[in-house]
C-alpha cells in the first residue's frame, strides 16, 4: 500500500461513509458526504456486477499492499472527560490521504453508470470503523486511575515519513516532552494513561498483527511489547482478508490491563509485567454479515460484511463489562469467568457503546447496514442492571446514532443523524437516567457527529460543505438544561471537557476554550502538514488524551 491509501479501508467503505466522523478526518468526511448525496438509487440486480468490480479493485489494492508499507491512523475516538473518544476503534482507524479512495470510488461509479446503477459506494461491502464509537465506538474512562508524574496531553499524529507517533505535551507549556515511534507498527492506538505508564494498542498492517505496548509515561521508553497472533478471515464473497485481531483501546484496573479483539476474545494482562492472566470468549464477532434473497434463485446470498467494533470494555467493582455485536457481557476480572451474558433480540441491531455509571450499564445500538442507499436507520439507548444484565428500559430513536453516548450529571446525551435527508439533519438528545427525554435540539441541514460532555455542559460541532469544502462550520456549547451557552463559527471539533476547559481539535491544532465564557485559553499546532500529489492537505491529529 502506498501513502495515498491511508484513509481508505475497502472492507469498511460503507461504514466509513455512514459513520464519517468515526473514520475520516473532517475534510475527508465532508467530501465523502458530498459524494453520498450525489448518488441515491440502488438496484439489487446490479449488486453482483458491482461486487465483481470491487473485488478486482480489492485485488489490485492487496498487490500494492504487499509492495509498500501500510500506514494507518486512528481517527475520531473522542475523549469523554479524562479519557474520551474520537473511534472507531481500529482499522477503525482512518488513513491520512483520500486520493486513493477517490480513485477507487470513481472507478466504481463508472461501472455503476455502465450497468445502469447508481448504487455505487453503499452496495460495496467488504468493509474495514470504524467504527463508533463505532465504535463505532464510544469511549471510556479507565477505572480509578492514579496519576504519578503523568499529567500532560498525549496526542497521536503522522510524521513526515507517514509513520504514526505518540507525543506527550507538557501540561503548562504545551511543548513536546517525548515522542514514541515504531516503524514496524503502522497503526498506533489510543494512549491510555494509568499511573506512570502509557498503554497503547497498535498494529502491524503488513503482518495483520496486533500489539499491546506499555511505555514509561515520564520518558516514553518501552516497558514491554506484546505481539498477538495474526488473525484474519475471508468472507463468502472472497472479500478480505479482514483483520480480526485488531484490539480495542486498553483499559486498566486493579493491576491488570484489558483489551478485546474483533474475533470476540477478551485478554487480561499483568499491567506491570505484561504477562497474560486469562482470556474470555464473548461468543460474538465484530464482523457482521448481511444477506439478501436472490429474486432469481430464491437463495440467500451475502450482501456484504461490515465491522462494528462495539464498546471498549469497562471495569466497575471487580467486573469487566463490554458489548460486541448483539451481546452484552460481564466477566470477573480476577478469574476471567463469565458473570452473565445477554443479547438484544433484534439481529438487525448491533451494540455501539456501553458505559457503566452508578451501577447501571447505559448502552446504545443501531441498525446494521443493508448495503444500499436510502436505508431507514433505527437506534436505541438502553439501561441494564450490572448485577444480572436485565434490561431496565430502552429508548427508540429514528436515525443513526454513530457517536455513542456522553454521560454527565444524570444526563445521557447522544446524536441521531437522519441520513435520508440531503444534507443530513442531526438531532441532539438528552435523556435522564430513567430513560425519559429531557430535551432535544434539531440541527437542520447540518451533519453533526462530534459529541462530548462534562462539568454540566455538552458540546457538538457540525456544518455544511460543498465539493469537499466547508461552507459553514460551528462549534456549539449547551447547558445541561438544553439552553445554548455559546457558539463559535470555527472549524473545530470537541474532544473533551475537563476542569472547566473545552479541548477541541482542528486539523493539526489543539484549541482550548474556557467552558463558561468561550475565551480561547491556548492553542498549539503539532505534527506535519502533509500534502499529497493532488495538493490536498490531509494531515490531522488523531487521538488526544488530556491528563490533568
Coordinates of N, CA and C in Angstrom, one line a residue, residues 9 40 51 62 96 140 164 172 189 195 214 256 312 320 335 377 380 401 421 434 454 458 488 526 541:
X9 N -10.1 2.1 3.6 CA -10.2 0.7 4.1 C -11.4 0.1 3.4
X40 N -28.2 8.3 -5.1 CA -29.2 7.9 -4.2 C -29.8 6.5 -4.6
X51 N -20.1 -5.8 -7.4 CA -19.2 -6.5 -6.5 C -18.0 -7.1 -7.2
X62 N -4.6 -5.2 -2.8 CA -3.8 -6.2 -2.0 C -2.4 -6.4 -2.6
X96 N -4.6 8.7 6.2 CA -4.4 10.1 6.0 C -4.9 10.7 4.7
X140 N -14.3 5.4 27.0 CA -14.5 5.1 28.4 C -13.4 5.8 29.2
X164 N 3.0 6.8 12.2 CA 2.3 7.4 13.3 C 3.1 7.4 14.6
X172 N 1.7 22.6 31.0 CA 1.8 24.1 31.1 C 2.3 24.8 29.9
X189 N -2.6 3.2 18.6 CA -4.0 3.4 19.0 C -4.0 4.5 20.1
X195 N -1.4 5.6 36.2 CA -0.2 5.7 37.0 C 0.9 6.3 36.2
X214 N 3.4 -1.0 26.5 CA 3.4 -0.2 27.7 C 4.7 0.7 27.6
X256 N -4.3 -4.9 36.3 CA -4.4 -5.6 35.1 C -4.8 -4.6 34.0
X312 N -15.7 -0.3 24.1 CA -14.4 -0.5 24.8 C -14.8 -1.1 26.2
X320 N -15.6 -6.7 34.7 CA -15.4 -6.1 33.4 C -16.7 -6.3 32.5
X335 N -10.8 -14.0 37.9 CA -10.8 -15.3 37.4 C -11.0 -15.4 35.9
X377 N -32.7 4.0 9.2 CA -32.0 3.5 10.3 C -32.8 3.7 11.6
X380 N -31.2 2.6 19.4 CA -31.8 2.5 20.7 C -30.7 2.9 21.8
X401 N -27.4 6.5 15.3 CA -26.5 7.0 16.4 C -25.2 6.4 16.2
X421 N -32.0 12.4 4.6 CA -32.2 13.8 4.2 C -31.0 14.3 3.5
X434 N -33.7 7.6 33.9 CA -34.9 6.7 33.9 C -35.4 6.5 32.4
X454 N -19.4 17.3 29.9 CA -18.7 17.3 31.2 C -19.0 18.7 31.9
X458 N -22.6 20.3 27.4 CA -22.5 19.3 26.3 C -22.1 20.1 25.1
X488 N -19.4 29.2 18.3 CA -18.3 29.9 17.6 C -18.3 29.3 16.2
X526 N 0.6 20.8 15.9 CA 1.5 19.7 16.1 C 1.5 18.9 14.9
X541 N -4.7 15.7 13.6 CA -4.4 15.0 14.8 C -5.3 13.8 15.0

